[in-house]
Every structure is written in structure tokens, then in C-alpha cells.
Short mmCIF file of C-alpha atoms in Angstrom, two decimals:
data_model
loop_
_atom_site.label_atom_id
_atom_site.label_comp_id
_atom_site.label_asym_id
_atom_site.label_seq_id
_atom_site.Cartn_x
_atom_site.Cartn_y
_atom_site.Cartn_z
CA UNK A 777 61.31 25.50 -16.73
CA UNK A 778 60.40 30.60 -27.04
CA UNK A 779 60.93 31.06 -30.56
CA UNK A 780 63.24 30.71 -32.33
CA UNK A 781 65.19 30.01 -29.17
CA UNK A 782 68.51 31.80 -29.01
CA UNK A 783 71.60 30.41 -27.33
CA UNK A 784 70.38 29.30 -23.96
CA UNK A 785 73.03 28.07 -21.62
CA UNK A 786 70.32 26.21 -19.95
CA UNK A 787 65.61 25.38 -18.05
CA UNK A 788 60.72 26.27 -17.23
CA UNK A 789 60.97 25.96 -17.35
CA UNK A 790 60.43 24.06 -14.05
CA UNK A 791 63.16 21.83 -12.90
CA UNK A 792 63.03 19.75 -9.84
CA UNK A 793 66.44 20.91 -8.64
CA UNK A 794 65.52 24.32 -8.36
CA UNK A 795 62.59 25.45 -14.02
CA UNK A 796 63.16 25.13 -17.67
CA UNK A 797 64.14 25.75 -21.97
CA UNK A 798 65.93 25.97 -26.56
CA UNK A 799 68.33 27.58 -28.98
CA UNK A 800 68.85 28.85 -32.54
CA UNK A 801 71.63 30.48 -34.54
CA UNK A 802 74.26 32.46 -32.70
CA UNK A 803 77.68 32.05 -31.09
CA UNK A 804 78.82 28.49 -30.31
CA UNK A 805 77.11 27.27 -27.17
CA UNK A 806 80.32 26.50 -25.32
CA UNK A 807 81.63 29.99 -25.95
CA UNK A 808 78.41 31.51 -24.69
CA UNK A 809 78.43 29.23 -21.67
CA UNK A 810 82.00 30.12 -20.85
CA UNK A 811 81.22 33.81 -21.19
CA UNK A 812 78.16 33.55 -18.98
CA UNK A 813 79.98 31.46 -16.42
CA UNK A 814 82.70 34.08 -16.28
CA UNK A 815 80.13 36.80 -15.73
CA UNK A 816 78.50 34.70 -13.04
CA UNK A 817 81.84 34.20 -11.35
CA UNK A 818 82.55 37.91 -11.42
CA UNK A 819 79.14 38.55 -9.90
CA UNK A 820 79.78 36.03 -7.16
CA UNK A 821 83.21 37.46 -6.42
CA UNK A 822 81.77 40.94 -6.39
CA UNK A 823 79.18 39.88 -3.87
CA UNK A 824 81.83 38.23 -1.73
CA UNK A 825 84.03 41.30 -2.05
CA UNK A 826 81.33 43.37 -0.39
CA UNK A 827 82.12 41.21 2.63
CA UNK A 828 79.08 41.71 4.85
CA UNK A 829 75.76 40.12 4.05
CA UNK A 830 73.17 42.86 3.40
CA UNK A 831 70.52 43.13 6.07
CA UNK A 832 67.36 45.16 6.58
CA UNK A 833 65.13 46.57 3.86
CA UNK A 834 66.38 45.07 0.60
CA UNK A 835 64.19 47.27 -1.58
CA UNK A 836 65.57 50.39 0.11
CA UNK A 837 69.10 49.06 -0.37
CA UNK A 838 68.51 48.36 -4.06
CA UNK A 839 67.08 51.84 -4.58
CA UNK A 840 70.06 53.35 -2.80
CA UNK A 841 72.65 51.46 -4.84
CA UNK A 842 70.61 51.77 -8.05
CA UNK A 843 71.36 48.19 -9.13
CA UNK A 844 69.68 44.81 -8.77
CA UNK A 845 71.49 41.57 -9.55
CA UNK A 846 69.34 38.96 -11.27
CA UNK A 847 70.17 35.26 -11.14
CA UNK A 848 69.42 33.68 -14.54
CA UNK A 849 70.05 30.20 -15.91
CA UNK A 850 70.97 31.02 -19.52
CA UNK A 851 67.73 29.45 -20.71
CA UNK A 852 65.58 30.79 -23.50
CA UNK A 853 62.99 32.20 -23.41
CA UNK A 854 63.33 33.09 -19.70
CA UNK A 855 66.78 34.59 -19.31
CA UNK A 856 69.66 34.05 -21.73
CA UNK A 857 72.35 35.64 -23.89
CA UNK A 858 71.17 36.32 -27.44
CA UNK A 859 73.26 36.06 -30.60
CA UNK A 860 74.39 39.67 -30.13
CA UNK A 861 75.82 38.86 -26.72
CA UNK A 862 73.10 40.74 -24.84
CA UNK A 863 71.15 39.46 -21.83
CA UNK A 864 67.45 39.16 -22.63
CA UNK A 865 64.45 36.87 -22.12
CA UNK A 866 60.93 37.31 -20.82
CA UNK A 867 61.95 37.36 -17.16
CA UNK A 868 64.91 39.67 -17.77
CA UNK A 869 62.85 42.15 -19.79
CA UNK A 870 60.04 42.00 -17.24
CA UNK A 871 62.54 42.66 -14.46
CA UNK A 872 63.89 45.72 -16.28
CA UNK A 873 60.40 47.23 -16.45
CA UNK A 874 59.31 46.44 -12.91
CA UNK A 875 62.53 47.38 -11.13
CA UNK A 876 62.67 50.66 -12.99
CA UNK A 877 59.19 51.40 -11.66
CA UNK A 878 60.39 50.43 -8.19
CA UNK A 879 63.19 52.99 -8.45
CA UNK A 880 66.05 50.63 -9.41
CA UNK A 881 67.35 51.64 -12.83
CA UNK A 882 70.21 49.20 -13.42
CA UNK A 883 69.45 45.48 -13.90
CA UNK A 884 72.53 43.26 -13.81
CA UNK A 885 71.96 39.61 -14.86
CA UNK A 886 74.25 36.99 -13.33
CA UNK A 887 74.36 33.71 -15.26
CA UNK A 888 74.69 30.43 -13.39
CA UNK A 889 73.60 26.81 -13.65
CA UNK A 890 69.91 26.32 -12.88
CA UNK A 891 70.65 24.11 -9.88
CA UNK A 892 72.72 26.96 -8.40
CA UNK A 893 69.97 29.58 -8.52
CA UNK A 894 68.39 29.03 -5.11
CA UNK A 895 71.74 28.41 -3.35
CA UNK A 896 73.13 31.54 -5.04
CA UNK A 897 70.15 33.58 -3.91
CA UNK A 898 70.62 32.40 -0.35
CA UNK A 899 74.33 33.26 -0.37
CA UNK A 900 73.78 36.77 -1.79
CA UNK A 901 75.34 36.12 -5.20
CA UNK A 902 72.29 37.91 -6.56
CA UNK A 903 69.26 39.71 -5.16
CA UNK A 904 66.46 38.04 -7.12
CA UNK A 905 66.13 34.96 -9.32
CA UNK A 906 64.74 35.95 -12.72
CA UNK A 907 64.49 32.62 -14.52
CA UNK A 908 60.80 31.78 -14.86
CA UNK A 909 61.26 29.24 -12.09
CA UNK A 910 58.33 26.92 -11.45
CA UNK A 911 56.60 27.54 -8.16
CA UNK A 912 56.07 24.36 -6.15
CA UNK A 913 55.69 23.19 -2.59
CA UNK A 914 59.31 22.07 -2.19
CA UNK A 915 60.79 25.37 -3.38
CA UNK A 916 58.29 27.34 -1.33
CA UNK A 917 59.88 25.81 1.76
CA UNK A 918 63.17 27.48 0.83
CA UNK A 919 62.26 30.77 -0.87
CA UNK A 920 59.28 33.03 -1.58
CA UNK A 921 57.81 33.76 -4.99
CA UNK A 922 56.03 36.53 -6.80
CA UNK A 923 52.71 35.56 -8.30
CA UNK A 924 53.44 33.76 -11.58
CA UNK A 925 53.87 35.67 -14.82
CA UNK A 926 52.88 32.60 -16.84
CA UNK A 927 51.39 29.11 -16.63
CA UNK A 928 52.67 26.13 -18.59
CA UNK A 929 51.63 22.76 -19.95
CA UNK A 930 53.99 20.02 -21.15
CA UNK A 931 54.72 18.69 -24.63
CA UNK A 932 57.00 16.09 -26.19
CA UNK A 933 59.60 16.28 -28.92
CA UNK A 934 59.05 13.18 -31.07
CA UNK A 935 59.97 12.02 -34.55
CA UNK A 936 57.83 13.36 -37.41
CA UNK A 937 54.41 11.80 -37.46
CA UNK A 938 54.76 10.70 -33.81
CA UNK A 939 55.16 7.03 -34.86
CA UNK A 940 54.77 5.69 -31.32
CA UNK A 941 51.66 7.76 -30.62
CA UNK A 942 53.05 9.46 -27.49
CA UNK A 943 50.69 12.04 -25.99
CA UNK A 944 51.18 11.59 -22.23
CA UNK A 945 53.59 10.17 -19.69
CA UNK A 946 51.27 7.17 -19.37
CA UNK A 947 51.79 6.54 -23.10
CA UNK A 948 55.57 6.66 -22.63
CA UNK A 949 55.36 4.00 -19.92
CA UNK A 950 52.79 1.83 -21.72
CA UNK A 951 54.68 1.81 -25.01
CA UNK A 952 58.10 1.41 -23.35
CA UNK A 953 59.46 4.44 -25.15
CA UNK A 954 63.00 5.61 -24.41
CA UNK A 955 62.41 8.86 -22.54
CA UNK A 956 64.74 11.80 -22.08
CA UNK A 957 64.51 15.21 -20.47
CA UNK A 958 66.75 17.93 -19.04
CA UNK A 959 68.82 18.10 -15.87
CA UNK A 960 66.55 18.71 -12.89
CA UNK A 961 63.42 19.16 -15.05
CA UNK A 962 60.03 18.71 -13.42
CA UNK A 963 59.35 16.22 -16.23
CA UNK A 964 61.53 13.71 -14.41
CA UNK A 965 59.03 13.58 -11.55
CA UNK A 966 56.06 13.51 -13.94
CA UNK A 967 57.47 10.48 -15.77
CA UNK A 968 58.30 8.68 -12.52
CA UNK A 969 54.83 9.42 -11.18
CA UNK A 970 53.43 7.74 -14.30
CA UNK A 971 55.51 4.64 -13.57
CA UNK A 972 58.72 5.24 -15.54
CA UNK A 973 61.86 4.00 -13.79
CA UNK A 974 63.96 7.05 -12.89
CA UNK A 975 67.27 5.31 -13.56
CA UNK A 976 66.12 4.64 -17.14
CA UNK A 977 65.52 8.31 -17.92
CA UNK A 978 68.13 9.79 -20.27
CA UNK A 979 69.24 13.13 -18.84
CA UNK A 980 70.34 15.64 -21.47
CA UNK A 981 71.91 19.06 -21.19
CA UNK A 982 69.08 21.07 -22.76
CA UNK A 983 66.18 20.88 -25.24
CA UNK A 984 68.49 21.25 -28.23
CA UNK A 985 70.40 18.18 -27.07
CA UNK A 986 67.00 16.52 -26.65
CA UNK A 987 66.02 17.40 -30.22
CA UNK A 988 69.31 16.04 -31.52
CA UNK A 989 68.84 12.80 -29.58
CA UNK A 990 65.32 12.33 -30.96
CA UNK A 991 66.44 13.07 -34.53
CA UNK A 992 69.33 10.60 -34.20
CA UNK A 993 67.08 7.90 -32.71
CA UNK A 994 68.99 7.75 -29.41
CA UNK A 995 65.72 8.42 -27.58
CA UNK A 996 62.09 8.17 -28.66
CA UNK A 997 60.82 11.23 -26.85
CA UNK A 998 62.05 14.32 -25.01
CA UNK A 999 59.80 15.91 -22.38
CA UNK A 1000 59.69 19.66 -21.83
CA UNK A 1001 57.32 22.59 -21.67
CA UNK A 1002 54.99 23.31 -24.56
CA UNK A 1003 56.69 26.67 -25.03
CA UNK A 1004 60.12 25.11 -25.32
CA UNK A 1005 59.28 22.18 -27.52
CA UNK A 1006 57.33 24.18 -30.11
CA UNK A 1007 60.20 26.65 -30.32
CA UNK A 1008 63.06 24.18 -30.60
CA UNK A 1009 61.51 22.03 -33.36
CA UNK A 1010 60.60 24.92 -35.65
CA UNK A 1011 63.38 24.26 -38.15
CA UNK A 1012 63.59 20.50 -37.73
CA UNK A 1013 62.74 18.25 -40.67
CA UNK A 1014 62.85 15.08 -38.58
CA UNK A 1015 61.03 15.98 -35.37
CA UNK A 1016 57.88 17.71 -34.19
CA UNK A 1017 56.22 18.80 -30.94
CA UNK A 1018 53.09 17.09 -29.66
CA UNK A 1019 49.99 19.01 -28.61
CA UNK A 1020 50.27 20.50 -25.09
CA UNK A 1021 48.92 18.43 -22.23
CA UNK A 1022 48.70 18.63 -18.44
CA UNK A 1023 50.76 15.96 -16.66
CA UNK A 1024 48.95 13.85 -14.07
CA UNK A 1025 50.23 14.35 -10.51
CA UNK A 1026 48.63 12.45 -7.64
CA UNK A 1027 45.79 11.52 -9.93
CA UNK A 1028 44.98 15.09 -10.96
CA UNK A 1029 45.88 17.25 -13.96
CA UNK A 1030 48.70 19.59 -13.00
CA UNK A 1031 49.41 23.07 -14.39
CA UNK A 1032 52.73 24.73 -13.57
CA UNK A 1033 53.39 28.43 -13.11
CA UNK A 1034 56.67 30.34 -13.12
CA UNK A 1035 57.61 33.44 -11.18
CA UNK A 1036 60.39 35.53 -9.66
CA UNK A 1037 62.18 34.15 -6.62
CA UNK A 1038 63.13 36.05 -3.45
CA UNK A 1039 64.76 35.33 -0.11
CA UNK A 1040 62.21 34.61 2.66
CA UNK A 1041 63.24 37.79 4.47
CA UNK A 1042 62.43 39.95 1.42
CA UNK A 1043 58.64 39.97 1.68
CA UNK A 1044 58.52 43.76 1.26
CA UNK A 1045 60.43 43.54 -2.01
CA UNK A 1046 58.30 40.63 -3.23
CA UNK A 1047 55.07 42.44 -2.32
CA UNK A 1048 56.15 45.61 -4.15
CA UNK A 1049 57.05 43.47 -7.16
CA UNK A 1050 53.63 41.80 -7.05
CA UNK A 1051 51.85 45.16 -7.10
CA UNK A 1052 53.58 46.05 -10.36
CA UNK A 1053 53.11 42.68 -12.03
CA UNK A 1054 49.38 42.73 -11.27
CA UNK A 1055 49.12 46.19 -12.83
CA UNK A 1056 50.79 44.79 -15.95
CA UNK A 1057 48.42 41.82 -16.03
CA UNK A 1058 45.38 44.06 -15.74
CA UNK A 1059 46.51 46.45 -18.48
CA UNK A 1060 47.63 43.72 -20.89
CA UNK A 1061 51.21 44.96 -20.80
CA UNK A 1062 52.47 41.67 -19.38
CA UNK A 1063 51.22 39.71 -22.38
CA UNK A 1064 52.74 42.23 -24.77
CA UNK A 1065 56.15 41.70 -23.15
CA UNK A 1066 55.90 37.89 -23.05
CA UNK A 1067 54.46 37.61 -26.54
CA UNK A 1068 57.81 38.68 -27.99
CA UNK A 1069 59.30 35.49 -26.54
CA UNK A 1070 56.74 33.06 -27.92
CA UNK A 1071 54.15 33.05 -25.16
CA UNK A 1072 50.50 32.88 -26.17
CA UNK A 1073 47.38 33.98 -24.31
CA UNK A 1074 46.98 30.34 -23.24
CA UNK A 1075 50.09 30.85 -21.10
CA UNK A 1076 48.69 33.87 -19.26
CA UNK A 1077 47.39 33.06 -15.78
CA UNK A 1078 45.44 34.25 -12.75
CA UNK A 1079 47.08 31.63 -10.53
CA UNK A 1080 48.78 32.89 -7.37
CA UNK A 1081 52.00 31.78 -5.70
CA UNK A 1082 49.93 30.75 -2.67
CA UNK A 1083 47.91 28.31 -4.78
CA UNK A 1084 51.01 26.83 -6.40
CA UNK A 1085 52.85 26.47 -3.08
CA UNK A 1086 50.24 24.08 -1.69
#
């Protein structure tokens, strides 16, 4: 599952358990995590306190109550708490714009662990997942997605000068590099597909932990999205990010795309959301929003959820 990355609790990115990732100056991470977890718990309790599971037209219900609850994973640049204690991120800011245009003025982020996003969506802890979650076949069997707001290639965090010459997962396997990535990241599957033994992968909490591990020599390489890696190494004197590359999946180059996540019954809400996001793509407004969080034009996409669900 940007730049400088501010206090993610931690994704694109794209994790296999459910997307993706960095962090810069701000409150101590544990304090932020505790705060976000508390907010998430309140959100969950609030949902449970409403007792009955909402049924019928979700968009009409959201308009009526004037509030939409967004599941986020505390991961910059998608959805996180900044150093001022405010919820922000490309997906959060995008949600604020689109839901306002759909007649829902109040956006209420609910922070949770990335692996809890889809389960939380299913159990009504929030109405929509706004975490830049990668769209893939496995997830499409559980939920439905908007068309992606971005596409993403991978990149590695390596020591300065890239002494082992690591530019692909095949290089990692061939050169027997010690490989690390984040919990549930899609990069786990990419490395395994290239021939890396899954039990040998070092699983780290987030890209900042990955950077620290590379700088300390505990691992040779940390795999993440190009957006995340270039953001997290900005101030490092010991590490750098490799050039972006497309991982090889089933013998073909693979490009990921991230979008908003909805319950399968909420096709009307998803379709209304898609109408607005396509307007923003056409006008260039989408790029202007995402640019603030480190996205480049190379990350803009015409891919559809249908294509990525195959």
C-alpha cells in the first residue's frame, strides 16, 4: 500500500492481508498509535451502540445522517495523523471532496490496523475504506472498489550506492540478499513469486522500521512502493531508494492500483463515487490533490477496478 512522510501508524500501499506506507517529525509513534487506536475503538463502539446493522440505500443513509465513517490504516501518504494531530492523507482529502459533492458534509476517519480494514468494513465499523488499498483479485472476492485514484510501481530501500546492485526481486534472490518488507505487504508475494523463501522474509512494522533496519545492516533491502521509499529515505545519509520497477507476476510485469473500498451491497454508493472521481481525473483536480502528498503524474492512471480485479 509521500513526502516527507508524517507519523503513519501503518501500508499501498498494497498489502496482501487486506495496501501500503513512511514517517517524519511529529509526536512519538506509539503515542500517535495509541491515540488512533482509541479513536478506532470509539468508532467501533459507536457503531455497535447503534445496534442494528444499516440496510437499504447506504448513500441515502449517509446523506440523511450527514456523516461518513472512513476506515484508514494510519499510513502516510494515504490516511494518517499528521504532526498537528489532524487526520489527513491523499485518500482522506479526496474523500472529503467527493463526499461533500455527494451531499455528505462530515467525514469521520476511524483508524485501525491495515489487516482489520476489510473485516471492519464488513462489520459496519465504518462505511468506506479510505486507505489507498490495492485492488486485486482476492480482495475483489470480498469487497467492491472504486476505480483507482493512482497506480504504483515498487522500489527498494538499500544502503547508499546500492552495493549489492538490487533492482528487482530476481536480483534479491540471485544475490541472496536479506529481504524485509511490511506486515501483509504485496511485496511478500512478489518476492516469493521470484523464488524467495517466505519464512526467510523479515517482516517489519512499517517503512521507517525498514529504513532503520537497512541503515543498521540488519537487512540488505526493504521492499515497498516507489512513493513510500522515495519519501522515507529523503533525510537518510546511509540509505537510498532504487529506481521504480514493475514486479514480475506470473511472468508478466505487474502494475498495482489503489482505490476506495465498499461493501458488495453498496454498488450505488460506489457508482456515485466513481462518477465524481472520473470528473476529477478529467479536470486535473485529482492530480492537484494527490500532488500535495508526493504523487507524480507517473502515478496517475486510466486503469479500472474491473481490469485490476481480473
